[in-house]
Amino acid sequence: MENNKEDIIVVLAGYKDKMDAFYGFIPGMASRIGNHIEFPDYEDEELVEIGKVLRRREQAQLLSALLSAPLGSSRLLSAPPLG
């Protein structure tokens, strides 16, 4: 693997405190990872907007399923619940 390190991508993801603890388990681990990207937490308003987008998407999928189902179809009764 060391000979092919230019061709390998490894993604490690987690909350910062958990990742810091992970890196602490192996001395030098953090320095072996080429790129560290930290994403900020979402604000409450951003989470609300994300929820609205997801709800609209689910409603569109439900409407599409309803419109494509034959009348009297029981297929919709076995559909997984939304959310």
Short mmCIF file of C-alpha atoms in Angstrom, two decimals, residues 1-46:
data_model
loop_
_atom_site.label_atom_id
_atom_site.label_comp_id
_atom_site.label_asym_id
_atom_site.label_seq_id
_atom_site.Cartn_x
_atom_site.Cartn_y
_atom_site.Cartn_z
CA MET A 1 0.00 0.00 0.00
CA GLU A 2 2.87 2.38 0.78
CA ASN A 3 4.15 1.96 -2.79
CA ASN A 4 0.76 3.00 -4.20
CA LYS A 5 -0.16 5.77 -1.78
CA GLU A 6 -0.63 8.25 -4.65
CA ASP A 7 -3.48 6.07 -5.96
CA ILE A 8 -5.35 5.51 -2.69
CA ILE A 9 -8.06 7.65 -1.12
CA VAL A 10 -9.24 6.98 2.40
CA VAL A 11 -12.05 9.02 3.96
CA LEU A 12 -12.32 9.24 7.73
CA ALA A 13 -15.35 11.11 9.03
CA GLY A 14 -16.68 11.91 12.45
CA TYR A 15 -17.26 14.58 15.05
CA LYS A 16 -14.12 16.60 15.80
CA ASP A 17 -13.75 15.42 19.41
CA LYS A 18 -14.14 11.77 18.35
CA MET A 19 -11.68 12.17 15.48
CA ASP A 20 -9.14 13.87 17.76
CA ALA A 21 -9.42 10.89 20.13
CA PHE A 22 -9.04 8.50 17.17
CA TYR A 23 -5.89 10.27 16.00
CA GLY A 24 -4.58 10.13 19.56
CA PHE A 25 -4.67 6.32 19.61
CA ILE A 26 -1.86 6.04 17.06
CA PRO A 27 1.11 8.40 17.43
CA GLY A 28 1.69 10.31 14.19
CA MET A 29 -1.67 9.31 12.72
CA ALA A 30 -2.90 12.88 12.24
CA SER A 31 0.25 13.81 10.32
CA ARG A 32 -0.22 10.83 7.98
CA ILE A 33 -3.59 12.15 6.81
CA GLY A 34 -2.96 14.65 4.02
CA ASN A 35 -6.10 16.75 4.25
CA HIS A 36 -8.24 17.59 7.25
CA ILE A 37 -11.53 19.26 6.43
CA GLU A 38 -13.73 20.53 9.23
CA PHE A 39 -17.33 21.44 8.49
CA PRO A 40 -19.16 23.89 10.75
CA ASP A 41 -22.30 22.83 12.59
CA TYR A 42 -25.62 23.74 10.99
CA GLU A 43 -27.53 26.64 12.52
CA ASP A 44 -31.12 25.99 13.64
CA GLU A 45 -32.52 27.90 10.65
CA GLU A 46 -30.42 25.82 8.25
#
